[in-house]
CSV table of C-alpha atoms and ligand atoms in Angstrom, one decimal:
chain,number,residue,atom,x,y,z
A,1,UNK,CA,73.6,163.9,7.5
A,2,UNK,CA,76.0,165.4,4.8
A,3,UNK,CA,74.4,166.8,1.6
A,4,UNK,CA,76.1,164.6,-0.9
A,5,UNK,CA,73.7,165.7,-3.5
A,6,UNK,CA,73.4,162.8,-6.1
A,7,UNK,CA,76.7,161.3,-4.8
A,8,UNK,CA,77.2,158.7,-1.9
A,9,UNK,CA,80.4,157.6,-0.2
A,10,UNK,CA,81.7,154.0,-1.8
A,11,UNK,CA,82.8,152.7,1.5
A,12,UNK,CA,80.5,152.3,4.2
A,13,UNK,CA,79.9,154.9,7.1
A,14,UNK,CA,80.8,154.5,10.7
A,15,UNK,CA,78.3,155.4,12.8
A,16,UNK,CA,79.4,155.3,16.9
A,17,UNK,CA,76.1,156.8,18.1
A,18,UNK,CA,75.2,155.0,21.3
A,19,UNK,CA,72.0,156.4,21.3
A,20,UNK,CA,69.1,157.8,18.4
A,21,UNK,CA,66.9,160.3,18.4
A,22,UNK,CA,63.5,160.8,17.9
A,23,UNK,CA,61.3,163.9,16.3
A,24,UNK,CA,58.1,162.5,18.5
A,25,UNK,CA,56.0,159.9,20.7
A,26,UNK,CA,54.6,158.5,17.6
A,27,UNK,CA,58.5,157.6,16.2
A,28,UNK,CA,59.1,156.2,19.3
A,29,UNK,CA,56.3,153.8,19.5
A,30,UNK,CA,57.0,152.9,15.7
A,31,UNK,CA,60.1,151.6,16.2
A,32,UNK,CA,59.7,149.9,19.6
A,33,UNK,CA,57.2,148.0,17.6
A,34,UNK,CA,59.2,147.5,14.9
A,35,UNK,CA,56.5,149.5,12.2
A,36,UNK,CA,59.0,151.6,11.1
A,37,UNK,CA,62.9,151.2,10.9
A,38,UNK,CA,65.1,152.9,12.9
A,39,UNK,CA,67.3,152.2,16.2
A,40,UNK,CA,66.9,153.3,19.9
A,41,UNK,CA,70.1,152.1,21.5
A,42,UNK,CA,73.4,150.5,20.6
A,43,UNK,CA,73.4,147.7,22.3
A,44,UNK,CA,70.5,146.7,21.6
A,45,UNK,CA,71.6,147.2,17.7
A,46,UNK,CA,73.2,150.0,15.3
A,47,UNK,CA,73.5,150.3,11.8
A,48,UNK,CA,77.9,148.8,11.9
A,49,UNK,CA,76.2,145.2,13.6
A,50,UNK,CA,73.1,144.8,11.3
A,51,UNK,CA,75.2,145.7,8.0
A,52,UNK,CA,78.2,143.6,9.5
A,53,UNK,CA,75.4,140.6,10.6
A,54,UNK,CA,72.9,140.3,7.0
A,55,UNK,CA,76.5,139.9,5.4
A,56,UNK,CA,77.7,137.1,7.1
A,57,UNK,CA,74.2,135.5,7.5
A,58,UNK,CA,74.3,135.5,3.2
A,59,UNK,CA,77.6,133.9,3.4
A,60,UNK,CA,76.7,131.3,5.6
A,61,UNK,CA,73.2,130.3,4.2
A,62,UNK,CA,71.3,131.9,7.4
A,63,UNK,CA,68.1,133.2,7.3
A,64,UNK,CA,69.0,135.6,10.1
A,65,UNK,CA,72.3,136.4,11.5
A,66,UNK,CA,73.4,138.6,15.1
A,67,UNK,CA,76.8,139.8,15.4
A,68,UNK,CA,78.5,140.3,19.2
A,69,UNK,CA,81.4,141.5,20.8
A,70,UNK,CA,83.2,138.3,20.5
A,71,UNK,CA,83.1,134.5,19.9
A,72,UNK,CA,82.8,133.9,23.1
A,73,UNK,CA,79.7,136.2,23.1
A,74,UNK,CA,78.5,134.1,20.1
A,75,UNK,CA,79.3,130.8,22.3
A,76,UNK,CA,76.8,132.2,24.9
A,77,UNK,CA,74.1,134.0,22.9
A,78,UNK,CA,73.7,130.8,21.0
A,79,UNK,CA,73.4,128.3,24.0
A,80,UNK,CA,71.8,130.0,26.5
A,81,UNK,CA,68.4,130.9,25.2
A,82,UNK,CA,68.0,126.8,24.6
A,83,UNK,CA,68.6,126.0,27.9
A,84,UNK,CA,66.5,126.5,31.2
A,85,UNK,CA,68.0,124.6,35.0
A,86,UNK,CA,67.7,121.1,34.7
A,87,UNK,CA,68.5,120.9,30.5
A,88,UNK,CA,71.3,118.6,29.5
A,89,UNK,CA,73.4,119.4,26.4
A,90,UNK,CA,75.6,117.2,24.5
A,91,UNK,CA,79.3,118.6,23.7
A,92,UNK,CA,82.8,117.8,21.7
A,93,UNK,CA,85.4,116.5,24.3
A,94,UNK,CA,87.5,118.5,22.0
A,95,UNK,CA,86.2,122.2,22.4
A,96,UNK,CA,87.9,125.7,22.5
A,97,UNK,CA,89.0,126.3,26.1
A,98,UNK,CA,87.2,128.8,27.0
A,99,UNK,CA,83.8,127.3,25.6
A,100,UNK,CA,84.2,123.5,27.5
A,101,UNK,CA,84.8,126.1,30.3
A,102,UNK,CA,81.5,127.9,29.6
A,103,UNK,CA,79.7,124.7,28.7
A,104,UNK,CA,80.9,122.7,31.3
A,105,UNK,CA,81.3,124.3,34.3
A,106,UNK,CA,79.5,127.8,34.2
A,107,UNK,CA,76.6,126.6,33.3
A,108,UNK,CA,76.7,123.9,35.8
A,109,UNK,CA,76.1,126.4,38.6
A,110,UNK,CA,72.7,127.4,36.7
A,111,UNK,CA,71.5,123.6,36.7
A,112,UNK,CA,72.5,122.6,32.8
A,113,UNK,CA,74.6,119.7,32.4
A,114,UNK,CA,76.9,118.4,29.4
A,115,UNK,CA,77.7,115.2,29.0
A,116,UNK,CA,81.1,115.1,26.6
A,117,UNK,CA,81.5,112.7,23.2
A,118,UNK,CA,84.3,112.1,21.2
A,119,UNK,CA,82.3,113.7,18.5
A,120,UNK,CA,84.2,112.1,15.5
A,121,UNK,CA,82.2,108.8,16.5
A,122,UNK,CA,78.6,109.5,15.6
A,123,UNK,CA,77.7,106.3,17.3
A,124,UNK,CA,79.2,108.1,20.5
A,125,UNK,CA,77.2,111.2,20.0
A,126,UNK,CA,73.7,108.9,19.6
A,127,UNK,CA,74.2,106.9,22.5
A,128,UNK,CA,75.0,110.5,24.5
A,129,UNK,CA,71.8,111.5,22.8
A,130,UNK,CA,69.7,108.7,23.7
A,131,UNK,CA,70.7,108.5,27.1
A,132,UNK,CA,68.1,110.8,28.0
A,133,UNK,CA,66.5,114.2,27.3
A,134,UNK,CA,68.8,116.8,25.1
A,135,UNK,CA,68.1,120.6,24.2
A,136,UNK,CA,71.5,120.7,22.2
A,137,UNK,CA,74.6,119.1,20.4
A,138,UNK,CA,77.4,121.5,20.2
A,139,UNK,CA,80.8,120.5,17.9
A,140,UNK,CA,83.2,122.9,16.2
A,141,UNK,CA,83.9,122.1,12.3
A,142,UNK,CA,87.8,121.6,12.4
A,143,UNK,CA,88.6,121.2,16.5
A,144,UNK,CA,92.0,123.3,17.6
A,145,UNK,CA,94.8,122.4,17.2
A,146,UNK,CA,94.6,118.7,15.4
A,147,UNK,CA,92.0,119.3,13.1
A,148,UNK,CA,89.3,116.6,13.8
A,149,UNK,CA,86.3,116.9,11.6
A,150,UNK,CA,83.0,115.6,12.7
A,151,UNK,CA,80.3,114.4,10.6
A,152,UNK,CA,78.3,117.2,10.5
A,153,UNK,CA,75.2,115.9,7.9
A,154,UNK,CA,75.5,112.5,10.5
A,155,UNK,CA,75.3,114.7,13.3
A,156,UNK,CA,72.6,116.8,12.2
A,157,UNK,CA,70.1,113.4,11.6
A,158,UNK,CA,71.4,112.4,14.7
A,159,UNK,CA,70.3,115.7,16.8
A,160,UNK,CA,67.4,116.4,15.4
A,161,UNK,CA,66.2,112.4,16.2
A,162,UNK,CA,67.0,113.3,19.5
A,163,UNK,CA,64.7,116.4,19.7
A,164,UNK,CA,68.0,118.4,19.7
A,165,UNK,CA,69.8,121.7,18.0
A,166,UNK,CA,73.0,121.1,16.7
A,167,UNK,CA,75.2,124.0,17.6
A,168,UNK,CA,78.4,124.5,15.2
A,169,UNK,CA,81.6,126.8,16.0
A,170,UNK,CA,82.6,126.8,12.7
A,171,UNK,CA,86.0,129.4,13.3
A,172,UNK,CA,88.8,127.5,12.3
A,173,UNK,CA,86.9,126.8,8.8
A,174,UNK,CA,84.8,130.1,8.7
A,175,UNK,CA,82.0,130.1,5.5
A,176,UNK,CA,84.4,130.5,2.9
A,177,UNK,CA,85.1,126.9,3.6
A,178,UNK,CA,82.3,124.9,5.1
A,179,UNK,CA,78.5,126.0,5.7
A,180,UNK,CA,77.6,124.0,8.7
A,181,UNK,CA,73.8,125.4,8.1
A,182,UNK,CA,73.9,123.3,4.5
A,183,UNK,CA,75.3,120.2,6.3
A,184,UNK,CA,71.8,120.4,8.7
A,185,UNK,CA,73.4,122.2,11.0
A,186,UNK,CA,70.5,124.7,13.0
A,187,UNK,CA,72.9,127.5,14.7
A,188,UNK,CA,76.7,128.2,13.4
A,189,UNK,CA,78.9,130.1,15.5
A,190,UNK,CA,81.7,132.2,14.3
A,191,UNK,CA,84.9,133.9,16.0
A,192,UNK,CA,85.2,136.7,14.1
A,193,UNK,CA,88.1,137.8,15.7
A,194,UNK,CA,90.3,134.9,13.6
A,195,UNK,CA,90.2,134.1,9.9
A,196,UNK,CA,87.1,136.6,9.2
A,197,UNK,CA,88.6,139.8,10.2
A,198,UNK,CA,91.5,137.9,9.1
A,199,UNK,CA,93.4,141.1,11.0
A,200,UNK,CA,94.0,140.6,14.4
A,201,UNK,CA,93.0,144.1,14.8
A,202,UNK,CA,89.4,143.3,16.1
A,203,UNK,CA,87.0,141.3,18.2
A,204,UNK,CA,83.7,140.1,17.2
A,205,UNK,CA,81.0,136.9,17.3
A,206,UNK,CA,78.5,136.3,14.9
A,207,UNK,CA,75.4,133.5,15.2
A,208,UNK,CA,73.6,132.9,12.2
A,209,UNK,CA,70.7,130.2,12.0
A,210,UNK,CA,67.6,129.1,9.9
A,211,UNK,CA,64.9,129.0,12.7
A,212,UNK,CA,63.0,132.5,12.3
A,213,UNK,CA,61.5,132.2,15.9
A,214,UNK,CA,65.9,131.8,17.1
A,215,UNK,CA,67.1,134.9,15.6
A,216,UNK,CA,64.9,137.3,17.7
A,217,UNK,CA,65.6,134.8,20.5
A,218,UNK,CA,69.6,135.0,20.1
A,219,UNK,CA,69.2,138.8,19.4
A,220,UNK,CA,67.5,139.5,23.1
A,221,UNK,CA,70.4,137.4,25.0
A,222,UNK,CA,73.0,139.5,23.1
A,223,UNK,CA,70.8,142.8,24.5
A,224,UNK,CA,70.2,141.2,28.0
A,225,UNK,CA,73.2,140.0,28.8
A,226,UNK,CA,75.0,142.9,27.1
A,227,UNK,CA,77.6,141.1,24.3
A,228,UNK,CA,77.6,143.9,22.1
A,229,UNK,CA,79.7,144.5,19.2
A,230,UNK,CA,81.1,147.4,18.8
A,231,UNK,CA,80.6,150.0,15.8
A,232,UNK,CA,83.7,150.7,14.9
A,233,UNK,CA,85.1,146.7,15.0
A,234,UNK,CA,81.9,145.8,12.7
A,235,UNK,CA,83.6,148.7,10.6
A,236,UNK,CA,86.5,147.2,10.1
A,237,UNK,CA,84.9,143.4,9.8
A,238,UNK,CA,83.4,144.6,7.5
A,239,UNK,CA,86.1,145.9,5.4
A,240,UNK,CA,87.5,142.5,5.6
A,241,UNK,CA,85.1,140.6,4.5
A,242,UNK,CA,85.2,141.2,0.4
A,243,UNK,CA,88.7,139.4,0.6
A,244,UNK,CA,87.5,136.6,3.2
A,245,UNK,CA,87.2,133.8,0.3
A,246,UNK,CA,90.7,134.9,-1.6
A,247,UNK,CA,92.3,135.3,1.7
A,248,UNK,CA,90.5,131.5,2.8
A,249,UNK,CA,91.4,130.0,-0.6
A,250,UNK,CA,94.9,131.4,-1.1
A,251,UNK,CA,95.6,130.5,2.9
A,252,UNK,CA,94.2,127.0,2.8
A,253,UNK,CA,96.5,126.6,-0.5
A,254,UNK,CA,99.5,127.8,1.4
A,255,UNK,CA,98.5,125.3,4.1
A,256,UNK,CA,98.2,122.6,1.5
A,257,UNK,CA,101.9,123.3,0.0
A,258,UNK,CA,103.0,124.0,3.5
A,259,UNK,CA,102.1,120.5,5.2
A,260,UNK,CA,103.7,118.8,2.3
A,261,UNK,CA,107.0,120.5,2.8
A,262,UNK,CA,107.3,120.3,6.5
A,263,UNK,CA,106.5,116.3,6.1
A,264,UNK,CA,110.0,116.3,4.2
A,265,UNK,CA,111.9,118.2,6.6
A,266,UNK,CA,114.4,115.9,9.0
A,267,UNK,CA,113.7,117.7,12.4
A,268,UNK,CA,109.7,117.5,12.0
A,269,UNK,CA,108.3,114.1,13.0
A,270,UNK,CA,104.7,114.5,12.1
A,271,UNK,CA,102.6,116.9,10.6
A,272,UNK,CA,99.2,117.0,11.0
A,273,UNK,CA,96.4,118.5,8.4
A,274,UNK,CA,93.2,117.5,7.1
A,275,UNK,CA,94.5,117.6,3.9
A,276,UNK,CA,97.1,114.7,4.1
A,277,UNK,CA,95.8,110.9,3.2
A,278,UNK,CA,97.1,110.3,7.0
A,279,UNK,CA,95.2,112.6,9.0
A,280,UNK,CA,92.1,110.2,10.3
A,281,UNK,CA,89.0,112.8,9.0
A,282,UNK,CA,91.1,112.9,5.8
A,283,UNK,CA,88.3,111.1,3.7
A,284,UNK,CA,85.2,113.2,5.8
A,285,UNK,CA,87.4,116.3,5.1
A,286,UNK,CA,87.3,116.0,1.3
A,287,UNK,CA,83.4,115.8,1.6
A,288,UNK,CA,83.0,118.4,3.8
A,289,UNK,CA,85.8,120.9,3.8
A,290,UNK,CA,87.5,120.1,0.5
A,291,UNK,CA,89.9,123.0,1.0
A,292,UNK,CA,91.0,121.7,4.0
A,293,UNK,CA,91.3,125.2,5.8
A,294,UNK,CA,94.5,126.7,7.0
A,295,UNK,CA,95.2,125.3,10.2
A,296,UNK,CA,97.7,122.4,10.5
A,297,UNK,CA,100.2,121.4,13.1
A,298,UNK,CA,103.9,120.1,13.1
A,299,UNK,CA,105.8,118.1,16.0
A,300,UNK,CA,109.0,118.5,17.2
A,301,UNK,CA,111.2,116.5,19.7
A,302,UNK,CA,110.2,117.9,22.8
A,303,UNK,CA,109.9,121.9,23.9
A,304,UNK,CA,113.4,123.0,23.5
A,305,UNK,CA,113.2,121.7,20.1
A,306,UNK,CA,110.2,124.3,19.6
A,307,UNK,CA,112.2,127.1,21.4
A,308,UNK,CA,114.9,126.6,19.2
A,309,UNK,CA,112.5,127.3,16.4
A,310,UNK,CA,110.9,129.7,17.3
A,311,UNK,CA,114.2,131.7,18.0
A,312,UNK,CA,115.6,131.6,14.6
A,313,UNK,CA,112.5,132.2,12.9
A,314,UNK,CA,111.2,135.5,14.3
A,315,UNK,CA,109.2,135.7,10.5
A,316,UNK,CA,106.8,133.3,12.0
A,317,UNK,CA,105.5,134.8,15.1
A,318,UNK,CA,104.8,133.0,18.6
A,319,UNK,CA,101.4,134.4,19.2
A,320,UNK,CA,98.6,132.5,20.9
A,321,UNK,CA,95.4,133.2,18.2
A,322,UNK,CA,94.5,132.5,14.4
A,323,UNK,CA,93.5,133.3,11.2
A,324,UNK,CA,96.1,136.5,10.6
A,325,UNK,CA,96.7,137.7,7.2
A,326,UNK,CA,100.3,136.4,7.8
A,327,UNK,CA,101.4,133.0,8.8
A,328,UNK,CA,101.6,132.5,13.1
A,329,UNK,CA,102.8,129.7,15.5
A,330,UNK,CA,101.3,129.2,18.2
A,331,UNK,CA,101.9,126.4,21.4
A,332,UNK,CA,99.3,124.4,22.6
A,333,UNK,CA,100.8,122.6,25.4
A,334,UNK,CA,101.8,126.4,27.0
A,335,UNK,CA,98.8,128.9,25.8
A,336,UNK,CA,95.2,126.8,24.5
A,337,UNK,CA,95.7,123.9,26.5
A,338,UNK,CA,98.1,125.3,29.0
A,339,UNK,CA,95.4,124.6,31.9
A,340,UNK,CA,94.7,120.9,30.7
A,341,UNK,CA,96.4,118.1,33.1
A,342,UNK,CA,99.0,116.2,31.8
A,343,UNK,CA,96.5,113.2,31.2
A,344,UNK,CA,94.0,115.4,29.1
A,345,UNK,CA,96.6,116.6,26.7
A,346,UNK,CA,97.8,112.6,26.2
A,347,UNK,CA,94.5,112.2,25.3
A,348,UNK,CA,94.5,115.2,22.8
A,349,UNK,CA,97.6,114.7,21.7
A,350,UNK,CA,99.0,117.8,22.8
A,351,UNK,CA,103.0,117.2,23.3
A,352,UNK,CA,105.5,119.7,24.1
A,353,UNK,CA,106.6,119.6,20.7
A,354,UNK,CA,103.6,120.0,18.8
A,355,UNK,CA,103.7,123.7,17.4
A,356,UNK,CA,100.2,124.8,15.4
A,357,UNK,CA,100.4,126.8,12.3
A,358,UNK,CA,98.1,129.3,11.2
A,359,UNK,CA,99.3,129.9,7.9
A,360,UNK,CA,98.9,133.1,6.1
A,361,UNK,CA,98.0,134.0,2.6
A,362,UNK,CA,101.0,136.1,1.8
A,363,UNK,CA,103.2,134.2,-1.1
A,364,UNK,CA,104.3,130.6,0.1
A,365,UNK,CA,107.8,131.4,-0.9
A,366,UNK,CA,108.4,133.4,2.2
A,367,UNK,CA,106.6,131.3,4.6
A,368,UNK,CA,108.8,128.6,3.8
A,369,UNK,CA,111.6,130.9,3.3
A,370,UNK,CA,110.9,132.1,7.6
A,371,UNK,CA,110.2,128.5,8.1
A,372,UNK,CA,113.6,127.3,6.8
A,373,UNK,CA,115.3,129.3,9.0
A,374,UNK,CA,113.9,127.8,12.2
A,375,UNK,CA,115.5,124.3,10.6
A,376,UNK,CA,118.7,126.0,10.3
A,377,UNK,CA,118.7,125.8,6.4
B,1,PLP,C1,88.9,132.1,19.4
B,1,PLP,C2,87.8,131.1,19.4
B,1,PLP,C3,86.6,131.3,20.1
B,1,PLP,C4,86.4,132.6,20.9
B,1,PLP,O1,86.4,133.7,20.1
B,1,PLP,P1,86.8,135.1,20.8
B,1,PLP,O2,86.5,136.1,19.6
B,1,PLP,O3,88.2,135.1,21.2
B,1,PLP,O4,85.9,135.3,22.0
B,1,PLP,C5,85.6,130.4,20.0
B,1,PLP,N1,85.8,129.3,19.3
B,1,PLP,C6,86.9,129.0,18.6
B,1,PLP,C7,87.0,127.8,17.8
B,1,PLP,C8,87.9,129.9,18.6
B,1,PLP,O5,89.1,129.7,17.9
């Protein structure tokens, strides 16, 4: 270590070591026993993940939080210590791709089942519930791209009747927003690679929960399995994260102006955002995410409407993720959902016009000024 005599660097340090040392048997059996502090190896922990992780677990209400090398890792490290061969979980029909993949067909080859609710219908989710034994109910907060919002406190009573977790992905609202673990939630998920590093310069999971015997539990997965995160992305989440609730709050407000202004425009035919009296978790949304978050979705006539767009407004990029500092389009029907059959996205509501917004927090003026030009004004 540097002599910094009675100083100290303001910023946090980065420390890459994959490996500690030791000055003797006795240190080593200390720490493998957790007496003393310290760290053996890094992925089984380092001081960037457990500075990044007691952060975010403060934000979201946790009582212990693990950070991981990326949602998905998050995704797994939160499900799979609940579940053994022959364990059934209960799941949105209405998922991030990549996690109905994991939930509903990986772990199918392992013996877990799901069976998948409309999880806006809480009378949907108890009936999934009661149909017989349940380790885990698992929803996301504001669902991609339209922005359905189940009732987590419902959801919660509902789970925990049934002897089950309830398992939040809570990305596209992230704790600035919405604590699922205040709403009864038991286990929140985060992408930290969208609105929380906020940068789209880094990829990183978090779980946070309140059970003390999960954390330890969640921890060993991310070891076994080996999810990770690394140092120097936990660095720079962590950088991020004094500006996560101005950069929430100033992009949710964008989004707010934003969706107002594109319901006036002639060549949009709907817009969709929790935050309008129209979207159908409007009412939910004002109880449980009053800021509405910064997601929201606009349709056009049909695909070469959206190319046209797109080409004359290079200020709002085409890029298939979230939660950048600046405002982003991205197109369901050809990136998220681009796998779904033509009958699935009918039944999401995924057209080939429909073009999702992550909208930034830089000053609205130029968002709409980038938008306007894709209207041709
Ligand atoms: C992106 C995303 C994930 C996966 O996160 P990665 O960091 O890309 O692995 C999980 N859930 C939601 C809702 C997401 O948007």
């Amino acid at each position: 270590m540097p002599d910094f005599g009675p100083t100290a660097p303001l910023t946090p340090p980065l420390y890459p070591s994959a490996v500690y040392v030791f000055p003797d048997l006795d240190a080593v059996d200390a720490v493998y026993t957790q007496q003393a502090p310290g760290y053996i190896y890094a992925r089984d922990g380092h001081p960037n993940a457990a500075r990044l992780a007691d952060q975010l677990a403060a934000l979201e209400g946790a009582r212990w939080g693990v950070a991981c090398g990326s949602g998905m890792a998050a995704v797994s490290a939160a499900v799979l210590p609940l579940v053994a061969a022959g364990d059934r979980l209960v799941v949105s029909d209405k998922l991030y791709g990549k996690t109905t993949k994991l939930l509903r067909q990986e772990l199918r080859r392992f013996g877990v089942t799901c069976t998948a609710v409309d999880a806006c219908d809480p009378e949907a989710v108890r009936a999934a519930c009661q149909a017989g034994p349940v380790r885990a109910v698992f929803v996301e907060t504001l669902s991609n791209p339209l922005c359905r919002l189940p009732d987590l406190p419902a959801l919660a009573d509902i789970s925990h009747a049934a002897g089950a977790k309830l398992v939040v992905d809570n990305t596209f609202a992230t704790p600035a927003l919405c604590k699922p673990l205040d709403l009864g939630a038991d286990l929140v998920v985060e992408s930290l690679t969208k609105l929380i590093g906020g940068h789209s310069d880094l990829t990183l999971g978090f779980v946070g929960g309140t059970d003390p015997e999960a954390g330890p539990a969640v921890a060993a997965a991310v070891s076994t399995w080996g999810w990770a995160a690394p140092p120097f992305d936990c660095w720079l989440a962590e950088r991020g994260l004094p500006t996560l609730t101005l950069r929430a709050e100033a992009a949710a407000s964008n989004a707010r102006a934003l969706a107002d202004w594109l319901a006036e425009q002639p060549a949009v035919k709907r817009v969709i955002y929790p935050g309008r009296p129209d979207h159908p978790d409007h009412e939910l949304a004002q109880k449980l995410v009053p800021a509405f978050g910064s997601m929201l979705c606009f349709e056009l006539t049909d695909r070469e409407a959206v190319n046209r767009f797109l080409r004359a407004a290079p200020g709002v990029p085409l890029s298939p993720s979230l939660g950048h500092v600046t405002t982003t389009a991205s197109h369901p029907d050809t990136t998220s959902h681009r796998h779904d059959s033509p009958a699935e996205k009918r039944r999401q509501g995924i057209t080939p016009g429909l073009v999702r917004l992550s909208v930034g927090c830089e000053p609205l003026a130029g968002i709409k000024a980038e938008m306007g030009k894709g209207f041709g004004s």
